[in-house]
Amino acid sequence: MSEPLLRIRNLRASVDGQEVLKGIDLAVAAGEVAAIMGPNGSGKSTLSNVLAGRDGYEVTDGEVRYDGRDLLDMEPEERAAAGVFMAFQYPVEIPGVVNATFTRTALNAQRQARGESPIDAIDFLKRARETLGRLEMDEAFLRRDVNAGFSGGEKKRNEIFQMAMLEPRLAILDETDSGLDIDALRIVAMGVNAMRDGRRALVVITHYQRLLEYVVPDSVHVLADGRIARSGDRELALELERAGYAAFQPA
Amino acid sequence: MTENWLAGQRAAFAACRGALPGAGTPWVDALRAQAFRQFEEDGPPSPKVEEWRSGPTAALTRQVFAPAVPAGPHPAPVPAPYLAGPRHRLVFVDGRYSAEHSDPGELPAGARLTSLGALLAEDPSAARELVGDPEAFAEERLSLVTDRRPQALVALNTALVSDGAVLIVDNGVALAHPVEVVYLAGAATVPSAHHLRTLIALGAGARASMVEVHAGGSGSVWTNHVTEIALDASARLEHVRADAGTRSAVRVDVAHARLQAGTAYAGFVMAGNTGAVRTETRLVLEGAGADGEINGLCLAGGSGHIDALTRLDHCAREGTSRQLWRGVFGDQARGAFQGRIRVLAGASGTNAALDNRNLLLGTGARAESKPELEILTDDVACSHASATGQLDEDALFYLRSRGLSEQTARAVLMAAFTGSVADRIADGDVRAFVRHLVDDRLNALGSAAS
Ligand SMILES: Nc1ncnc2c1ncn2[C@@H]1O[C@H](COP(=O)(O)OP(=O)(O)OP(=O)(O)O)[C@@H](O)[C@H]1O
Ligand SMILES: [Mg+2]
């Protein structure tokens, strides 16, 4: 079997001197959708942040290989250019920065880093409009400041919009379904499914089975107390929905 | 030290008073003599004077700056016009009008654009009406103490002023194009002072837009610039004062505006000198329903120092005022903002807002913010906000996680932090020019900080 797109081995990480990730092992192959579920505070967002390269997390052991490279050795923007995307659990509001300008700057920064030519404003706008249309988002979102004053659901949709525009190879969605109404959930799920082309990998962090009805995962992993406590197929998600995490809570 | 400095000013005044514009005209000579006496009594500003507590007083007195007479021997190349579209342009080199580099263009009937030197030579009585008595600039405090010392440099300016732009617009006349005034200082190698005075008088219902740009200079230059503005009923003025890559050791910039009923003054300050800047704006809303706006950007790096002071006196009812100030300080730079809103008895229905935020890049920079409200009447709405902080780490990471380099992400956030201020400039060409200046300045600060 060929090397998975993402391989995490014995990853340990601390925040403020406290160990949060206590030896994570996880492999996600190109084309795979891996769901991560787990109780609040178990380390799911910490794992996403470490993968995206956020400051403030001290990796004390283990390694993460992405597409044959040492992911932990790369700057956040290098990871982005290499195709890693994280949809934030809490997208940041950036007043004063226009969504369209930002998304185009990001896209062109990535293209430049990959040695590709920049996309011009007209082509960008065309693609952005199509993408917004698919996500049933109003074009006004392009002109508004990044996430500023967006409702919770709008922020999540904006993350999916950016993902669709940036076309990452590995997308980590941190509770993108939380706070979405039923229609929005369906639309977001459709946006996610549109990424499934057999080459990209998706890590979907969620608390709810509902998203996984739309985005059917290839594997489901339970993250509890900083470790992958159990892995299985989609049946595991259904089981968790019934039984909760009691079996995984530290005594 | 101060004695030495005062002696230097005394010697300079004695040496050049006979050659200054208007010399020989009795009221001019008398005014200069009175102003100089007043300055001698008050002395150069010191941190003991409340309004100068955080001012660049040390940089000011470290060198004995004497007026550059005649023009200095280190001419700087004259910059191309700053405003892209049609404009009326006056250029002053080393404190003196340069006909060669100016291009006043065609002005509408009833509008007069000239230099102070020319006005004093050709029409001294017109000048007499516009130049304020230095005594009148005295600071009146809440404690009812009247203190002349905060305005000592205005007095010195009155004594030594060498030239400046003059714009007089008659009732009802509107200028279609902005006026661009360039004050260019040469790269002097001996301590040199430029005392400049801009006079703007708009008649009832008149409209104009003026941009004053400071450029050039060196670590041996002190620019002492005073702008006096009188707006008659319902006149509207947009007024920008900006540093365009200025390298003066010290730049002191004071604007005094008097607003009659129904007038609108929209002021903007872009302070980005590499040395020290003291920028002061005093708006006196004398007539009912006047609207005063003064916004500013203070952008300093290196060992730069920007000290901004505003004072808005609401003297009549139904006045409105807004102040939006943003500071970005990198390296070891220092910033201070003092904003005072004063609502006098009788100024009911006043609505005044002040908002100052500072961004520190790195740990060496410092900024302080001191809003002050003095409200002596009921029925007013005054608000003030101030905050000083670093770039938002969460926002930086968000941008980087989408592929922006750290430097670009910082630049984007700095531009967002400052953008709303320049956006308020109404004239499109003026706004574009200011944005360009701000971008340049932020780029310099951003690349030094990362
Ligand atoms: N920056 C931080 N400072 C202090 N503690 C932190 C920080 N980030 C994470 N933690 C702690 O690490 C633990 C794991 O947090 P994390 O956000 O990864 O949980 P999660 O699994 O994403 O939870 P949820 O389901 O609620 O989103 C928590 O106990 C949390 O308080
Ligand atoms: Mg989380």
XYZ file of C-alpha atoms and ligand atoms in Angstrom:
733
model
C 0.000 0.000 0.000
C 1.297 3.422 -0.876
C 2.127 6.074 1.737
C -1.011 7.890 2.979
C -1.323 11.607 2.222
C -1.283 12.385 5.939
C 0.411 10.246 8.559
C 0.492 11.225 12.202
C 2.690 9.145 14.483
C 2.681 9.339 18.261
C 1.975 13.088 18.211
C 2.245 14.725 21.577
C 1.579 18.420 22.092
C 1.139 20.737 25.046
C -0.539 24.053 25.590
C 0.690 26.222 28.433
C 2.762 23.322 29.728
C -0.214 20.996 29.832
C -0.233 17.966 27.567
C -3.345 17.931 25.391
C -2.364 15.514 22.628
C -1.029 12.394 24.256
C 0.234 10.277 21.402
C -2.015 10.545 18.346
C -1.683 7.960 15.595
C -3.713 8.537 12.481
C -3.319 7.964 8.749
C -5.526 9.481 6.075
C -5.088 8.368 2.482
C -5.641 10.480 -0.602
C -9.302 10.204 -1.484
C -10.305 9.275 2.052
C -12.804 11.042 4.261
C -11.912 10.524 7.909
C -14.332 11.643 10.599
C -13.042 12.534 14.041
C -15.494 12.593 16.895
C -14.912 12.990 20.571
C -16.021 14.701 23.755
C -15.545 18.421 24.376
C -12.017 19.254 25.367
C -10.567 15.996 24.094
C -8.090 17.759 21.777
C -9.798 17.837 18.372
C -9.228 21.545 17.747
C -5.753 21.279 19.190
C -4.972 18.591 16.638
C -6.329 20.744 13.780
C -4.373 23.755 14.971
C -1.166 21.784 15.250
C -1.703 20.479 11.728
C -2.348 23.999 10.424
C 0.690 25.374 12.243
C -0.732 27.685 14.850
C 1.695 29.171 17.384
C 1.366 28.358 21.048
C 1.346 24.591 20.752
C 4.488 22.803 21.750
C 5.006 19.525 19.966
C 6.949 17.359 22.378
C 7.060 14.089 20.486
C 6.041 12.307 17.324
C 5.891 13.346 13.705
C 3.473 14.350 11.003
C 4.200 13.529 7.385
C 2.139 15.125 4.658
C 2.698 14.223 1.037
C 6.164 12.964 1.892
C 7.151 16.099 3.781
C 7.636 16.904 7.445
C 4.529 19.014 8.005
C 5.574 20.291 11.419
C 8.654 21.838 9.881
C 6.631 24.095 7.589
C 5.276 27.614 8.189
C 1.467 27.917 8.148
C 1.568 29.625 4.736
C 3.823 26.890 3.330
C 1.326 24.302 4.489
C -1.456 26.257 2.822
C 0.493 26.450 -0.431
C 1.145 22.714 -0.181
C -2.602 22.173 -0.054
C -3.481 22.049 3.635
C -6.631 23.895 4.617
C -8.288 24.175 7.988
C -11.847 25.419 8.366
C -11.837 27.066 11.790
C -14.207 26.041 14.534
C -14.406 29.760 15.307
C -13.620 31.720 12.135
C -11.897 35.015 12.912
C -13.536 38.344 12.138
C -11.203 40.701 10.293
C -12.784 44.132 9.984
C -11.280 46.288 7.274
C -10.299 43.379 5.018
C -12.726 42.735 2.186
C -13.646 39.089 1.688
C -13.085 39.097 -2.074
C -9.726 40.836 -1.832
C -8.629 38.511 0.927
C -9.650 35.347 -0.877
C -7.950 36.447 -4.070
C -4.802 37.483 -2.189
C -4.757 34.062 -0.516
C -5.329 32.220 -3.767
C -2.608 34.155 -5.549
C -0.173 33.825 -2.658
C -0.612 30.055 -2.871
C -0.330 30.043 -6.646
C 2.799 32.153 -6.486
C 4.340 29.837 -3.897
C 3.667 26.941 -6.277
C 5.160 28.824 -9.191
C 1.808 29.312 -10.919
C 0.634 32.519 -12.544
C -1.780 34.734 -10.590
C -5.481 34.645 -11.339
C -6.743 37.996 -12.586
C -9.566 39.914 -10.997
C -12.104 39.050 -13.675
C -11.478 35.296 -13.682
C -11.460 35.351 -9.924
C -14.806 37.103 -9.774
C -16.295 34.657 -12.225
C -15.162 31.664 -10.191
C -16.143 33.309 -6.921
C -19.662 33.984 -8.217
C -20.092 30.401 -9.416
C -18.878 29.080 -6.101
C -21.149 31.377 -4.112
C -24.018 30.292 -6.317
C -23.375 26.636 -5.544
C -23.227 27.415 -1.831
C -26.394 29.504 -2.103
C -24.561 32.489 -0.670
C -25.378 36.057 -1.617
C -22.792 37.854 -3.726
C -22.795 40.598 -1.117
C -20.536 38.329 0.955
C -17.718 39.138 -1.431
C -17.913 42.832 -0.640
C -18.242 42.452 3.107
C -15.301 42.384 5.499
C -14.012 38.906 6.310
C -16.511 37.319 8.719
C -17.199 40.711 10.300
C -20.739 40.729 11.570
C -21.463 37.388 9.868
C -23.875 35.110 11.702
C -22.422 31.879 13.069
C -23.750 29.912 10.115
C -22.556 32.494 7.594
C -19.038 32.274 8.994
C -19.051 28.504 8.524
C -20.322 28.842 4.998
C -17.634 31.409 4.297
C -15.052 28.824 5.367
C -16.491 26.398 2.856
C -16.476 29.132 0.225
C -12.766 29.703 0.834
C -12.085 25.991 0.757
C -13.866 25.683 -2.558
C -11.875 28.591 -3.977
C -8.515 27.377 -2.659
C -9.030 23.728 -3.677
C -6.843 22.161 -0.988
C -5.560 18.585 -1.088
C -6.114 18.079 2.617
C -9.018 19.864 4.247
C -9.558 19.721 7.983
C -13.038 20.842 8.917
C -13.315 21.638 12.593
C -16.979 21.446 13.512
C -18.028 23.212 10.357
C -21.500 21.740 10.880
C -22.001 23.264 14.336
C -24.438 26.126 14.312
C -25.800 25.403 10.838
C -29.498 25.138 10.163
C -30.731 22.097 8.284
C -30.622 23.705 4.845
C -27.194 25.192 5.450
C -25.937 21.806 6.604
C -27.092 20.237 3.374
C -25.452 22.979 1.315
C -22.197 22.761 3.230
C -22.222 18.996 2.889
C -22.677 19.393 -0.840
C -19.715 21.785 -0.900
C -17.655 19.220 0.963
C -18.730 16.357 -1.271
C -17.747 18.422 -4.300
C -14.183 18.156 -3.005
C -14.267 14.361 -3.086
C -12.536 13.522 -6.299
C -10.543 10.526 -5.165
C -7.344 12.563 -4.736
C -8.134 14.918 -1.907
C -8.336 13.895 1.698
C -10.791 15.282 4.214
C -10.662 15.237 7.977
C -14.109 16.056 9.287
C -14.389 16.880 12.967
C -17.962 16.738 14.155
C -20.181 16.020 17.114
C -23.106 14.929 15.031
C -24.059 11.958 12.979
C -26.218 14.215 10.808
C -23.330 15.634 8.755
C -22.027 12.142 8.202
C -25.325 11.167 6.623
C -24.516 13.617 3.870
C -20.738 13.305 3.880
C -20.288 9.587 4.255
C -16.929 8.926 5.899
C -14.558 6.125 4.975
C -13.300 5.947 8.532
C -14.420 7.204 11.927
C -12.054 7.862 14.816
C -12.812 8.644 18.406
C -10.457 11.177 19.949
C -10.682 10.991 23.730
C -8.288 12.482 26.229
C -5.683 13.278 23.621
C -5.571 9.857 21.965
C -7.345 8.027 19.206
C -9.301 5.675 21.431
C -11.038 3.755 18.718
C -11.297 3.624 14.953
C -13.929 2.081 12.786
C -16.195 2.650 9.828
C -19.380 4.720 9.662
C -21.119 2.253 11.952
C -18.978 3.600 14.768
C -20.533 7.035 14.355
C -23.989 5.544 14.691
C -22.921 3.662 17.761
C -21.557 6.825 19.341
C -24.802 8.603 18.609
C -26.613 5.928 20.615
C -24.190 5.288 23.448
C -22.282 8.585 23.818
C -18.669 8.795 24.940
C -19.097 7.292 28.396
C -16.940 4.315 27.465
C -14.094 6.632 26.453
C -14.068 9.053 29.375
C -11.062 8.740 31.675
C -12.058 7.033 34.893
C 20.714 74.592 27.305
C 17.492 76.571 27.002
C 19.462 79.798 27.470
C 21.708 78.858 24.629
C 18.716 78.014 22.490
C 16.978 81.289 23.314
C 20.160 83.190 22.581
C 20.311 81.480 19.196
C 16.745 82.540 18.390
C 17.507 86.089 19.543
C 20.532 86.302 17.316
C 18.579 84.865 14.405
C 15.729 87.306 14.873
C 18.126 90.251 15.046
C 19.950 89.055 11.951
C 16.976 88.364 9.718
C 14.111 90.589 10.836
C 15.042 93.294 8.335
C 14.915 90.813 5.464
C 11.703 88.983 6.367
C 8.610 89.589 4.242
C 6.721 92.717 5.235
C 9.796 94.309 6.850
C 9.305 98.067 6.815
C 5.525 97.777 7.041
C 4.876 99.207 10.510
C 2.175 96.769 11.664
C 4.251 93.825 10.482
C 7.370 95.014 12.294
C 5.335 95.711 15.417
C 3.611 92.343 15.298
C 6.891 90.486 14.845
C 8.519 92.411 17.688
C 5.553 91.783 19.990
C 5.485 88.103 19.063
C 9.198 87.697 19.678
C 8.947 89.389 23.076
C 6.103 87.094 23.953
C 8.133 84.073 22.873
C 11.087 85.207 24.978
C 8.836 85.504 28.005
C 7.276 82.083 27.480
C 10.397 80.227 26.370
C 10.499 77.095 24.256
C 7.929 74.459 25.270
C 8.993 72.162 28.062
C 7.430 68.989 29.475
C 6.325 71.109 32.423
C 3.661 72.638 30.217
C 0.710 70.264 30.355
C -0.002 70.320 26.626
C 3.644 69.509 25.875
C 4.117 66.787 28.449
C 4.698 64.170 25.763
C 5.906 66.563 23.074
C 9.284 66.356 21.348
C 10.751 69.085 23.528
C 14.167 67.451 23.823
C 14.562 67.026 20.058
C 13.483 70.630 19.646
C 16.070 72.128 21.938
C 18.898 69.676 21.260
C 20.035 71.784 18.301
C 19.921 75.558 18.012
C 17.789 75.729 14.877
C 18.076 79.117 13.256
C 16.029 80.372 10.320
C 17.533 79.405 6.993
C 18.120 82.781 5.347
C 18.386 82.851 2.441
C 17.432 79.458 1.072
C 19.811 76.715 2.160
C 22.613 75.465 -0.022
C 21.317 71.877 -0.201
C 18.346 71.961 -2.531
C 16.265 68.808 -2.675
C 14.820 67.689 -6.004
C 11.309 69.100 -6.330
C 8.806 66.235 -6.310
C 6.357 65.771 -9.166
C 2.766 66.785 -8.362
C 1.227 64.555 -5.737
C -2.371 64.855 -6.875
C -3.149 62.996 -10.067
C -5.916 65.213 -11.410
C -6.146 68.956 -12.032
C -4.803 70.997 -9.122
C -3.547 74.432 -8.146
C 0.013 73.935 -7.009
C 2.253 76.126 -4.865
C 5.766 74.993 -4.021
C 7.883 76.456 -1.240
C 11.537 75.522 -1.100
C 13.373 76.037 2.170
C 10.578 78.200 3.452
C 10.248 80.464 0.417
C 7.844 80.556 -2.470
C 9.279 79.137 -5.666
C 7.512 80.618 -8.675
C 9.603 78.378 -10.876
C 8.178 75.174 -9.405
C 4.652 76.397 -8.730
C 1.704 76.063 -11.010
C -1.255 77.900 -9.496
C -3.297 77.499 -12.684
C -6.588 79.233 -13.333
C -8.642 80.106 -10.294
C -12.290 81.073 -10.381
C -13.124 84.765 -10.000
C -13.282 85.612 -6.309
C -10.579 83.147 -5.319
C -7.061 84.225 -4.569
C -4.144 81.848 -4.152
C -0.814 83.443 -3.403
C 2.111 83.410 -1.035
C 2.303 85.279 2.245
C 5.387 87.100 0.985
C 3.533 88.338 -2.082
C 0.453 89.293 -0.103
C 2.501 91.317 2.378
C 4.198 93.107 -0.504
C 1.109 93.701 -2.604
C -1.800 93.925 -0.207
C -0.605 94.220 3.374
C -4.003 95.292 4.690
C -5.547 92.033 3.456
C -2.793 90.154 5.240
C -3.394 92.098 8.408
C -6.921 90.733 8.680
C -5.773 87.153 8.355
C -2.743 86.920 10.612
C -3.777 86.250 14.165
C -2.510 88.105 17.201
C -0.192 85.601 18.927
C -1.734 86.539 22.248
C -5.072 85.183 21.055
C -3.789 81.605 20.764
C -3.366 81.281 24.524
C -4.670 78.116 26.146
C -7.647 78.568 28.411
C -7.877 75.710 30.850
C -10.831 74.298 32.697
C -9.305 75.800 35.828
C -9.812 79.193 34.122
C -6.050 79.650 33.990
C -4.999 81.173 30.739
C -1.608 79.944 29.663
C 0.278 81.311 26.686
C 3.180 78.885 26.946
C 1.605 76.007 24.987
C 1.560 78.327 21.967
C 5.065 79.735 22.360
C 6.110 78.287 19.018
C 3.201 80.005 17.305
C 4.567 83.267 18.690
C 8.037 82.399 17.427
C 6.501 81.530 14.083
C 4.770 84.913 13.960
C 8.085 86.636 14.656
C 10.099 84.681 12.117
C 7.682 83.492 9.465
C 9.352 83.525 6.062
C 6.463 82.554 3.802
C 3.527 80.257 3.246
C 0.443 79.665 1.163
C -2.541 81.994 1.272
C -5.965 81.037 0.016
C -8.750 83.589 0.155
C -12.105 82.643 -1.301
C -14.976 85.088 -1.525
C -18.547 84.406 -0.505
C -20.230 81.714 -2.489
C -17.205 80.796 -4.592
C -16.258 77.136 -4.916
C -12.932 75.814 -6.129
C -13.418 72.960 -8.550
C -9.956 71.540 -7.972
C -7.892 70.967 -4.850
C -4.980 73.199 -3.898
C -1.694 71.359 -3.439
C 0.882 73.150 -1.310
C 4.337 71.611 -1.067
C 6.744 72.646 1.652
C 10.055 71.219 0.612
C 13.053 71.362 2.909
C 16.584 70.849 1.658
C 19.016 68.392 3.201
C 20.593 71.006 5.447
C 23.758 70.046 7.305
C 23.643 72.899 9.813
C 20.676 73.351 12.150
C 18.010 75.174 10.138
C 14.513 76.321 10.982
C 11.638 76.892 8.592
C 8.838 79.019 9.970
C 5.875 78.633 7.653
C 2.414 80.117 7.848
C -0.558 79.021 5.788
C -3.623 81.233 5.775
C -6.999 80.004 4.609
C -10.063 82.225 4.650
C -13.300 81.039 3.112
C -16.190 83.461 2.760
C -19.785 82.544 3.443
C -20.783 79.458 1.503
C -17.356 79.111 -0.144
C -15.835 75.680 -0.747
C -12.287 74.495 -1.147
C -9.974 71.572 -0.623
C -6.333 72.051 0.343
C -3.531 69.552 0.754
C -0.363 70.652 2.527
C 2.538 68.304 1.982
C 5.849 68.337 3.784
C 8.772 66.752 1.984
C 12.552 66.555 2.146
C 14.487 67.691 5.182
C 17.310 66.168 7.173
C 18.309 65.547 10.746
C 19.286 69.234 10.926
C 15.906 70.660 9.958
C 13.134 71.945 12.145
C 9.888 72.897 10.456
C 7.562 75.109 12.453
C 4.333 75.344 10.535
C 1.162 77.160 11.521
C -2.044 77.072 9.518
C -4.729 79.591 10.354
C -8.186 78.908 9.043
C -11.281 81.069 9.132
C -14.525 79.668 7.776
C -17.409 82.063 7.375
C -20.983 80.863 7.630
C -21.713 77.655 5.725
C -18.242 77.459 4.166
C -16.765 73.985 3.659
C -13.107 73.087 3.716
C -11.346 69.796 3.277
C -7.840 70.127 4.640
C -5.102 67.519 4.548
C -1.686 67.877 6.151
C 0.735 65.135 5.284
C 4.308 63.975 5.493
C 5.599 62.655 2.197
C 8.816 60.948 3.202
C 9.866 63.847 5.410
C 13.184 63.437 7.190
C 13.195 66.507 9.419
C 14.597 66.262 12.920
C 11.457 67.916 14.206
C 8.275 68.985 12.538
C 5.815 71.090 14.481
C 2.517 71.543 12.789
C -0.309 73.565 14.283
C -3.671 74.263 12.715
C -6.136 76.684 14.248
C -9.550 76.844 12.679
C -12.497 79.023 13.542
C -15.824 77.730 12.355
C -18.839 79.984 11.978
C -22.439 78.832 11.812
C -23.204 75.936 9.532
C -19.609 75.457 8.384
C -17.897 72.146 7.816
C -14.212 71.556 8.364
C -12.960 68.114 7.379
C -9.347 67.767 8.424
C -6.939 64.920 8.000
C -3.413 64.543 9.328
C -0.889 62.000 8.089
C 2.142 62.179 10.348
C 4.940 59.986 9.104
C 8.149 61.952 9.460
C 11.193 59.827 10.284
C 12.123 62.199 13.123
C 9.833 63.809 15.666
C 6.443 65.313 14.966
C 4.191 67.453 17.032
C 0.866 67.876 15.314
C -1.809 70.034 16.811
C -5.305 70.802 15.619
C -7.570 73.268 17.337
C -11.061 73.710 16.063
C -13.257 76.358 17.605
C -16.892 75.859 16.689
C -18.015 79.439 17.192
C -21.261 79.395 15.236
C -24.294 77.199 15.700
C -24.519 73.956 13.775
C -20.862 73.883 12.760
C -19.321 70.514 11.941
C -15.693 69.806 12.723
C -13.945 66.612 11.773
C -10.307 65.904 12.384
C -8.921 62.496 11.612
C -5.355 61.381 11.675
C -2.838 58.656 11.111
C 0.398 58.608 13.053
C 2.879 56.164 11.556
C 6.311 55.954 13.093
C 9.189 53.522 13.138
C 12.866 53.682 14.088
C 13.287 56.081 16.956
C 10.458 58.252 15.617
C 8.184 60.185 17.915
C 4.732 61.492 17.084
C 2.847 63.621 19.518
C -0.652 64.529 18.415
C -2.939 66.930 20.161
C -6.435 67.930 19.240
C -8.715 70.355 20.901
C -12.289 70.882 19.874
C -14.111 73.741 21.502
C -17.841 73.564 21.076
C -18.939 77.126 21.810
C -22.355 77.202 20.157
C -25.365 74.940 20.052
C -25.975 71.999 17.744
C -22.335 71.570 16.801
C -21.042 68.181 15.728
C -17.508 66.860 15.738
C -15.771 63.606 14.956
C -12.214 62.489 15.509
C -10.838 59.216 14.265
C -7.159 58.645 14.964
C -5.038 55.586 14.371
C -1.398 55.184 15.279
C 1.027 52.483 14.172
C 4.345 52.411 15.981
C 7.197 50.048 15.206
C 10.768 49.559 16.409
C 11.482 51.978 19.250
C 8.966 54.594 18.143
C 6.832 56.528 20.567
C 3.392 57.924 20.098
C 1.112 60.048 22.188
C -2.369 61.294 21.531
C -4.133 63.931 23.589
C -7.631 64.675 22.441
C -9.673 67.248 24.252
C -13.305 67.961 23.642
C -14.650 70.969 25.395
C -18.317 71.809 25.403
C -18.878 75.283 26.745
C -21.950 76.564 28.513
C -24.609 77.272 25.956
C -23.398 74.681 23.445
C -26.418 72.487 23.954
C -27.243 69.810 21.437
C -23.540 69.154 20.851
C -22.586 65.780 19.498
C -18.892 64.949 19.729
C -17.105 61.665 19.178
C -13.459 60.746 19.586
C -11.890 57.406 18.785
C -8.161 56.735 19.056
C -6.518 53.346 18.624
C -2.878 52.498 18.484
C -1.105 49.478 17.156
C 2.313 48.534 18.451
C 4.526 46.409 16.235
C 6.942 44.522 18.417
C 7.816 45.195 21.981
C 10.044 48.265 21.734
C 7.337 50.724 20.703
C 5.131 52.678 23.062
C 1.977 54.696 22.729
C -0.241 56.566 25.100
C -3.684 57.916 24.571
C -5.369 60.564 26.629
C -8.901 61.596 25.705
C -10.313 64.422 27.807
C -13.859 65.621 27.970
C -14.706 68.947 29.572
C -18.437 69.322 29.477
C -19.885 72.485 30.887
C -23.439 72.122 29.693
C -26.272 69.599 29.714
C -27.919 68.013 26.720
C -24.796 66.869 24.918
C -23.743 63.536 23.460
C -20.021 62.933 23.763
C -18.255 59.653 23.298
C -14.663 58.653 23.399
C -12.817 55.413 22.938
C -9.163 54.598 23.077
C -7.153 51.417 22.964
C -3.580 50.354 22.379
C -2.592 46.848 21.389
C -0.616 44.539 19.175
C -1.654 42.947 15.914
C -4.327 40.330 16.569
C -2.516 36.967 16.637
C -5.682 35.058 15.763
C -6.240 37.204 12.702
C -2.581 36.840 11.689
C -2.815 33.074 11.921
C -6.105 33.035 10.046
C -4.510 34.925 7.154
C -1.369 32.805 7.169
C -3.350 29.585 7.295
C -4.869 30.705 3.991
C -1.471 31.183 2.403
C -0.479 34.797 3.085
C 3.132 35.183 4.154
C 3.653 36.580 7.611
C 4.800 39.871 6.153
C 1.809 40.138 3.819
C -0.555 39.161 6.613
C 0.882 41.906 8.801
C 0.619 44.412 5.978
C -2.998 43.437 5.323
C -3.896 43.891 8.982
C -2.067 47.215 9.232
C -3.847 48.464 6.126
C -7.169 47.339 7.603
C -6.363 49.112 10.853
C -5.628 52.406 9.131
C -7.858 52.147 6.060
C -11.054 53.488 7.545
C -9.358 56.800 8.345
C -8.119 57.623 4.856
C -11.445 56.392 3.453
C -13.138 59.406 4.963
C -11.373 61.841 2.652
C -14.014 63.063 0.238
C -11.930 64.199 -2.760
C -10.993 61.138 -4.805
C -7.568 62.367 -5.941
C -6.676 63.510 -2.449
C -7.815 60.188 -1.015
C -5.774 58.248 -3.564
C -2.701 60.323 -2.763
C -3.073 59.832 0.978
C -3.647 56.092 0.571
C -0.481 55.870 -1.462
C 1.496 57.713 1.214
C 0.058 55.491 3.916
C 0.855 52.309 1.968
C 4.451 53.417 1.489
C 4.823 54.258 5.120
C 3.227 51.026 6.331
C 5.418 49.023 3.977
C 8.483 50.620 5.501
C 7.215 49.933 9.026
C 6.101 46.399 8.170
C 9.339 45.288 6.586
C 11.346 46.739 9.456
C 9.128 44.993 12.022
C 9.234 41.445 10.676
N -4.771 28.086 23.932
C -5.111 27.288 24.955
N -4.865 27.687 26.221
C -5.205 26.898 27.255
N -5.802 25.708 27.134
C -6.056 25.277 25.906
C -5.739 26.039 24.756
N -6.123 25.365 23.657
C -6.659 24.216 24.117
N -6.616 24.165 25.457
C -7.140 23.061 26.298
O -6.859 21.853 25.657
C -7.946 20.960 25.774
C -8.401 20.520 24.397
O -9.022 21.606 23.750
P -9.577 21.507 22.275
O -10.041 22.878 21.892
O -8.564 20.880 21.418
O -10.824 20.542 22.482
P -11.895 20.043 21.421
O -11.791 18.590 21.392
O -11.752 20.780 20.151
O -13.250 20.479 22.156
P -14.663 20.974 21.554
O -15.393 19.769 21.163
O -15.304 21.639 22.712
O -14.383 21.910 20.430
C -9.002 21.679 26.562
O -8.915 21.276 27.902
C -8.641 23.124 26.418
O -9.039 23.879 27.521
Mg -12.885 22.118 19.149
